[in-house]
């Protein structure tokens, strides 16, 4: 069990550029979640997948954000035309199949800085 | 909708003293509750979870939490603080397929 991994760990970009983050969940975890965490706040839910299906999106997920999980394994989160307000830690988590308690296992996060 | 409120954004305790981090929840259904810890520049690690099996839940690193329905509380405690406990702690409640987090409490350990 290698845990949830995220790449890159840090990303610095200029306003207006596009960025893409990757998350690899724990093997055989069928649910995958994306959260955003800003300084001094708890993680805020963005979206989640069950296998390859995106089941829910938060209103925080503007049309500049898109997430995919094409084969039900890894997932990508893309932010287009980045803004300074997008600067945050982006966390990925996964949940085992059949979990009744929705216990989520988190990756180390990708810290995005938009200049 | 489910929510949690953490009382105190910063808590300081002396090394060896009791740690008490407060969390109150709001839930329309019997809740599943969690405490997570986050060290600087890292993801979240589950400390413990309440799943209605027992009201006193023991977690990792000597932490425990007690579910009190009458007080809608799920406070986190540790009898004796260690320097390595300095971190941010998040209380969370399950909301369907999601988890809703509190704003966190930063725990400072004084030598």
PDB file of N, CA and C in Angstrom, chain A residues 9-10 31 33 35 37 40-45 48 50 55-56 89 91 100-109 111, chain B residues 32 34 36 38 40-46 49-53 88 90 94-104:
ATOM      1  N   UNK A   9       4.209  18.480  -6.163  1.00  0.00           N
ATOM      2  CA  UNK A   9       3.955  18.903  -4.785  1.00  0.00           C
ATOM      3  C   UNK A   9       3.813  20.419  -4.702  1.00  0.00           C
ATOM      4  N   UNK A  10       4.521  21.101  -5.576  1.00  0.00           N
ATOM      5  CA  UNK A  10       4.466  22.557  -5.597  1.00  0.00           C
ATOM      6  C   UNK A  10       4.391  23.007  -7.059  1.00  0.00           C
ATOM      7  N   UNK A  31     -13.488   5.467  -4.828  1.00  0.00           N
ATOM      8  CA  UNK A  31     -13.888   6.864  -4.747  1.00  0.00           C
ATOM      9  C   UNK A  31     -12.656   7.751  -4.600  1.00  0.00           C
ATOM     10  N   UNK A  33     -11.555  11.986  -4.260  1.00  0.00           N
ATOM     11  CA  UNK A  33     -12.059  13.311  -3.922  1.00  0.00           C
ATOM     12  C   UNK A  33     -10.978  14.372  -4.153  1.00  0.00           C
ATOM     13  N   UNK A  35     -10.135  18.376  -2.867  1.00  0.00           N
ATOM     14  CA  UNK A  35     -10.442  19.446  -1.933  1.00  0.00           C
ATOM     15  C   UNK A  35      -9.491  20.612  -2.198  1.00  0.00           C
ATOM     16  N   UNK A  37      -7.723  23.812  -0.009  1.00  0.00           N
ATOM     17  CA  UNK A  37      -7.482  24.332   1.341  1.00  0.00           C
ATOM     18  C   UNK A  37      -6.714  25.629   1.250  1.00  0.00           C
ATOM     19  N   UNK A  40      -5.339  28.920   6.768  1.00  0.00           N
ATOM     20  CA  UNK A  40      -6.173  29.126   7.939  1.00  0.00           C
ATOM     21  C   UNK A  40      -7.558  28.526   7.850  1.00  0.00           C
ATOM     22  N   UNK A  41      -7.796  27.728   6.831  1.00  0.00           N
ATOM     23  CA  UNK A  41      -9.111  27.117   6.657  1.00  0.00           C
ATOM     24  C   UNK A  41      -8.988  25.602   6.585  1.00  0.00           C
ATOM     25  N   UNK A  42     -10.104  24.939   6.816  1.00  0.00           N
ATOM     26  CA  UNK A  42     -10.137  23.508   6.595  1.00  0.00           C
ATOM     27  C   UNK A  42     -10.327  23.199   5.123  1.00  0.00           C
ATOM     28  N   UNK A  43     -10.086  21.973   4.730  1.00  0.00           N
ATOM     29  CA  UNK A  43     -10.300  21.596   3.333  1.00  0.00           C
ATOM     30  C   UNK A  43     -11.758  21.795   2.926  1.00  0.00           C
ATOM     31  N   UNK A  44     -11.955  22.289   1.702  1.00  0.00           N
ATOM     32  CA  UNK A  44     -13.300  22.485   1.162  1.00  0.00           C
ATOM     33  C   UNK A  44     -13.489  21.541  -0.018  1.00  0.00           C
ATOM     34  N   UNK A  45     -14.588  20.846  -0.004  1.00  0.00           N
ATOM     35  CA  UNK A  45     -14.891  19.873  -1.038  1.00  0.00           C
ATOM     36  C   UNK A  45     -15.040  20.541  -2.400  1.00  0.00           C
ATOM     37  N   UNK A  48     -16.030  14.837  -6.553  1.00  0.00           N
ATOM     38  CA  UNK A  48     -15.587  13.468  -6.318  1.00  0.00           C
ATOM     39  C   UNK A  48     -16.057  12.543  -7.422  1.00  0.00           C
ATOM     40  N   UNK A  50     -16.752   8.337  -8.432  1.00  0.00           N
ATOM     41  CA  UNK A  50     -16.868   6.923  -8.112  1.00  0.00           C
ATOM     42  C   UNK A  50     -16.495   6.184  -9.385  1.00  0.00           C
ATOM     43  N   UNK A  55     -19.525  12.350  -9.741  1.00  0.00           N
ATOM     44  CA  UNK A  55     -20.854  12.302  -9.166  1.00  0.00           C
ATOM     45  C   UNK A  55     -21.329  13.623  -8.577  1.00  0.00           C
ATOM     46  N   UNK A  56     -20.425  14.459  -8.148  1.00  0.00           N
ATOM     47  CA  UNK A  56     -20.844  15.717  -7.548  1.00  0.00           C
ATOM     48  C   UNK A  56     -19.765  16.767  -7.718  1.00  0.00           C
ATOM     49  N   UNK A  89      -3.759  25.057  -1.365  1.00  0.00           N
ATOM     50  CA  UNK A  89      -3.308  23.665  -1.381  1.00  0.00           C
ATOM     51  C   UNK A  89      -4.456  22.840  -1.954  1.00  0.00           C
ATOM     52  N   UNK A  91      -5.874  19.186  -2.339  1.00  0.00           N
ATOM     53  CA  UNK A  91      -5.729  17.878  -1.713  1.00  0.00           C
ATOM     54  C   UNK A  91      -6.586  16.844  -2.429  1.00  0.00           C
ATOM     55  N   UNK A 100     -18.521   2.178   4.663  1.00  0.00           N
ATOM     56  CA  UNK A 100     -19.771   2.715   5.206  1.00  0.00           C
ATOM     57  C   UNK A 100     -19.556   4.061   5.877  1.00  0.00           C
ATOM     58  N   UNK A 101     -18.328   4.313   6.283  1.00  0.00           N
ATOM     59  CA  UNK A 101     -18.076   5.486   7.110  1.00  0.00           C
ATOM     60  C   UNK A 101     -17.424   6.619   6.336  1.00  0.00           C
ATOM     61  N   UNK A 102     -17.159   6.366   5.053  1.00  0.00           N
ATOM     62  CA  UNK A 102     -16.560   7.411   4.225  1.00  0.00           C
ATOM     63  C   UNK A 102     -15.229   7.877   4.770  1.00  0.00           C
ATOM     64  N   UNK A 103     -14.463   6.964   5.354  1.00  0.00           N
ATOM     65  CA  UNK A 103     -13.130   7.317   5.839  1.00  0.00           C
ATOM     66  C   UNK A 103     -12.241   7.600   4.641  1.00  0.00           C
ATOM     67  N   UNK A 104     -11.647   8.762   4.626  1.00  0.00           N
ATOM     68  CA  UNK A 104     -10.867   9.194   3.477  1.00  0.00           C
ATOM     69  C   UNK A 104      -9.383   9.231   3.815  1.00  0.00           C
ATOM     70  N   UNK A 105      -8.584   8.794   2.855  1.00  0.00           N
ATOM     71  CA  UNK A 105      -7.128   8.766   2.986  1.00  0.00           C
ATOM     72  C   UNK A 105      -6.569   9.853   2.072  1.00  0.00           C
ATOM     73  N   UNK A 106      -5.800  10.748   2.642  1.00  0.00           N
ATOM     74  CA  UNK A 106      -5.363  11.938   1.922  1.00  0.00           C
ATOM     75  C   UNK A 106      -3.943  11.808   1.389  1.00  0.00           C
ATOM     76  N   UNK A 107      -3.727  12.447   0.254  1.00  0.00           N
ATOM     77  CA  UNK A 107      -2.395  12.615  -0.280  1.00  0.00           C
ATOM     78  C   UNK A 107      -1.716  13.827   0.340  1.00  0.00           C
ATOM     79  N   UNK A 108      -0.458  14.086  -0.035  1.00  0.00           N
ATOM     80  CA  UNK A 108       0.300  15.184   0.559  1.00  0.00           C
ATOM     81  C   UNK A 108      -0.093  16.565   0.047  1.00  0.00           C
ATOM     82  N   UNK A 109      -0.869  16.603  -1.041  1.00  0.00           N
ATOM     83  CA  UNK A 109      -1.322  17.885  -1.556  1.00  0.00           C
ATOM     84  C   UNK A 109      -0.390  18.488  -2.596  1.00  0.00           C
ATOM     85  N   UNK A 111       0.656  22.325  -3.654  1.00  0.00           N
ATOM     86  CA  UNK A 111       0.528  23.738  -3.280  1.00  0.00           C
ATOM     87  C   UNK A 111       0.690  24.597  -4.535  1.00  0.00           C
TER      88      UNK A 111
ATOM     89  N   UNK B  32     -21.289  10.365  11.441  1.00  0.00           N
ATOM     90  CA  UNK B  32     -19.957   9.786  11.521  1.00  0.00           C
ATOM     91  C   UNK B  32     -19.008  10.973  11.682  1.00  0.00           C
ATOM     92  N   UNK B  34     -14.984  12.562  12.628  1.00  0.00           N
ATOM     93  CA  UNK B  34     -13.560  12.282  12.457  1.00  0.00           C
ATOM     94  C   UNK B  34     -12.729  13.403  13.074  1.00  0.00           C
ATOM     95  N   UNK B  36      -8.808  14.696  12.180  1.00  0.00           N
ATOM     96  CA  UNK B  36      -7.616  14.569  11.348  1.00  0.00           C
ATOM     97  C   UNK B  36      -6.544  15.510  11.876  1.00  0.00           C
ATOM     98  N   UNK B  38      -2.895  17.567  10.668  1.00  0.00           N
ATOM     99  CA  UNK B  38      -2.101  17.999   9.505  1.00  0.00           C
ATOM    100  C   UNK B  38      -0.822  18.656   9.992  1.00  0.00           C
ATOM    101  N   UNK B  40       2.823  20.593   8.972  1.00  0.00           N
ATOM    102  CA  UNK B  40       3.132  21.608   7.955  1.00  0.00           C
ATOM    103  C   UNK B  40       3.471  21.002   6.597  1.00  0.00           C
ATOM    104  N   UNK B  41       2.825  21.548   5.581  1.00  0.00           N
ATOM    105  CA  UNK B  41       3.076  21.163   4.187  1.00  0.00           C
ATOM    106  C   UNK B  41       2.829  19.680   3.924  1.00  0.00           C
ATOM    107  N   UNK B  42       1.918  19.113   4.675  1.00  0.00           N
ATOM    108  CA  UNK B  42       1.567  17.715   4.458  1.00  0.00           C
ATOM    109  C   UNK B  42       0.062  17.570   4.314  1.00  0.00           C
ATOM    110  N   UNK B  43      -0.362  16.397   3.875  1.00  0.00           N
ATOM    111  CA  UNK B  43      -1.784  16.102   3.811  1.00  0.00           C
ATOM    112  C   UNK B  43      -2.340  15.799   5.189  1.00  0.00           C
ATOM    113  N   UNK B  44      -3.576  15.350   5.220  1.00  0.00           N
ATOM    114  CA  UNK B  44      -4.259  15.061   6.471  1.00  0.00           C
ATOM    115  C   UNK B  44      -4.128  13.581   6.832  1.00  0.00           C
ATOM    116  N   UNK B  45      -3.944  13.331   8.119  1.00  0.00           N
ATOM    117  CA  UNK B  45      -3.843  11.973   8.617  1.00  0.00           C
ATOM    118  C   UNK B  45      -4.971  11.735   9.608  1.00  0.00           C
ATOM    119  N   UNK B  46      -5.670  10.618   9.437  1.00  0.00           N
ATOM    120  CA  UNK B  46      -6.781  10.308  10.327  1.00  0.00           C
ATOM    121  C   UNK B  46      -6.259   9.939  11.712  1.00  0.00           C
ATOM    122  N   UNK B  49     -11.973   7.956  14.467  1.00  0.00           N
ATOM    123  CA  UNK B  49     -13.299   8.158  13.895  1.00  0.00           C
ATOM    124  C   UNK B  49     -14.358   7.586  14.825  1.00  0.00           C
ATOM    125  N   UNK B  50     -15.523   8.219  14.817  1.00  0.00           N
ATOM    126  CA  UNK B  50     -16.685   7.747  15.551  1.00  0.00           C
ATOM    127  C   UNK B  50     -17.685   7.206  14.541  1.00  0.00           C
ATOM    128  N   UNK B  51     -18.070   5.941  14.763  1.00  0.00           N
ATOM    129  CA  UNK B  51     -18.996   5.312  13.821  1.00  0.00           C
ATOM    130  C   UNK B  51     -20.184   4.702  14.538  1.00  0.00           C
ATOM    131  N   UNK B  52     -20.474   5.169  15.738  1.00  0.00           N
ATOM    132  CA  UNK B  52     -21.611   4.778  16.567  1.00  0.00           C
ATOM    133  C   UNK B  52     -21.411   3.467  17.317  1.00  0.00           C
ATOM    134  N   UNK B  53     -20.247   2.857  17.188  1.00  0.00           N
ATOM    135  CA  UNK B  53     -20.006   1.592  17.893  1.00  0.00           C
ATOM    136  C   UNK B  53     -19.743   1.837  19.383  1.00  0.00           C
ATOM    137  N   UNK B  88      -1.869  21.114  13.125  1.00  0.00           N
ATOM    138  CA  UNK B  88      -3.235  21.616  12.969  1.00  0.00           C
ATOM    139  C   UNK B  88      -4.175  20.424  13.044  1.00  0.00           C
ATOM    140  N   UNK B  90      -8.169  18.985  12.654  1.00  0.00           N
ATOM    141  CA  UNK B  90      -9.448  19.248  12.019  1.00  0.00           C
ATOM    142  C   UNK B  90     -10.482  18.232  12.479  1.00  0.00           C
ATOM    143  N   UNK B  94     -19.198  13.379   8.396  1.00  0.00           N
ATOM    144  CA  UNK B  94     -19.584  12.809   7.115  1.00  0.00           C
ATOM    145  C   UNK B  94     -20.927  13.382   6.694  1.00  0.00           C
ATOM    146  N   UNK B  95     -21.019  13.777   5.437  1.00  0.00           N
ATOM    147  CA  UNK B  95     -22.252  14.343   4.874  1.00  0.00           C
ATOM    148  C   UNK B  95     -22.534  13.596   3.583  1.00  0.00           C
ATOM    149  N   UNK B  96     -23.269  12.513   3.690  1.00  0.00           N
ATOM    150  CA  UNK B  96     -23.469  11.673   2.511  1.00  0.00           C
ATOM    151  C   UNK B  96     -22.138  11.089   2.081  1.00  0.00           C
ATOM    152  N   UNK B  97     -21.775  11.333   0.827  1.00  0.00           N
ATOM    153  CA  UNK B  97     -20.513  10.819   0.306  1.00  0.00           C
ATOM    154  C   UNK B  97     -19.354  11.784   0.524  1.00  0.00           C
ATOM    155  N   UNK B  98     -19.611  12.892   1.206  1.00  0.00           N
ATOM    156  CA  UNK B  98     -18.569  13.900   1.423  1.00  0.00           C
ATOM    157  C   UNK B  98     -18.199  13.965   2.899  1.00  0.00           C
ATOM    158  N   UNK B  99     -17.093  14.663   3.145  1.00  0.00           N
ATOM    159  CA  UNK B  99     -16.713  15.013   4.516  1.00  0.00           C
ATOM    160  C   UNK B  99     -16.657  16.529   4.598  1.00  0.00           C
ATOM    161  N   UNK B 100     -17.287  17.062   5.640  1.00  0.00           N
ATOM    162  CA  UNK B 100     -17.273  18.495   5.872  1.00  0.00           C
ATOM    163  C   UNK B 100     -16.321  18.773   7.032  1.00  0.00           C
ATOM    164  N   UNK B 101     -15.357  19.643   6.796  1.00  0.00           N
ATOM    165  CA  UNK B 101     -14.324  19.926   7.787  1.00  0.00           C
ATOM    166  C   UNK B 101     -14.605  21.221   8.539  1.00  0.00           C
ATOM    167  N   UNK B 102     -14.149  21.260   9.785  1.00  0.00           N
ATOM    168  CA  UNK B 102     -14.106  22.506  10.513  1.00  0.00           C
ATOM    169  C   UNK B 102     -12.930  23.341  10.047  1.00  0.00           C
ATOM    170  N   UNK B 103     -12.795  24.513  10.630  1.00  0.00           N
ATOM    171  CA  UNK B 103     -11.751  25.431  10.191  1.00  0.00           C
ATOM    172  C   UNK B 103     -10.399  25.105  10.793  1.00  0.00           C
ATOM    173  N   UNK B 104     -10.373  24.214  11.748  1.00  0.00           N
ATOM    174  CA  UNK B 104      -9.104  23.758  12.302  1.00  0.00           C
ATOM    175  C   UNK B 104      -8.696  24.482  13.571  1.00  0.00           C
TER     176      UNK B 104
END
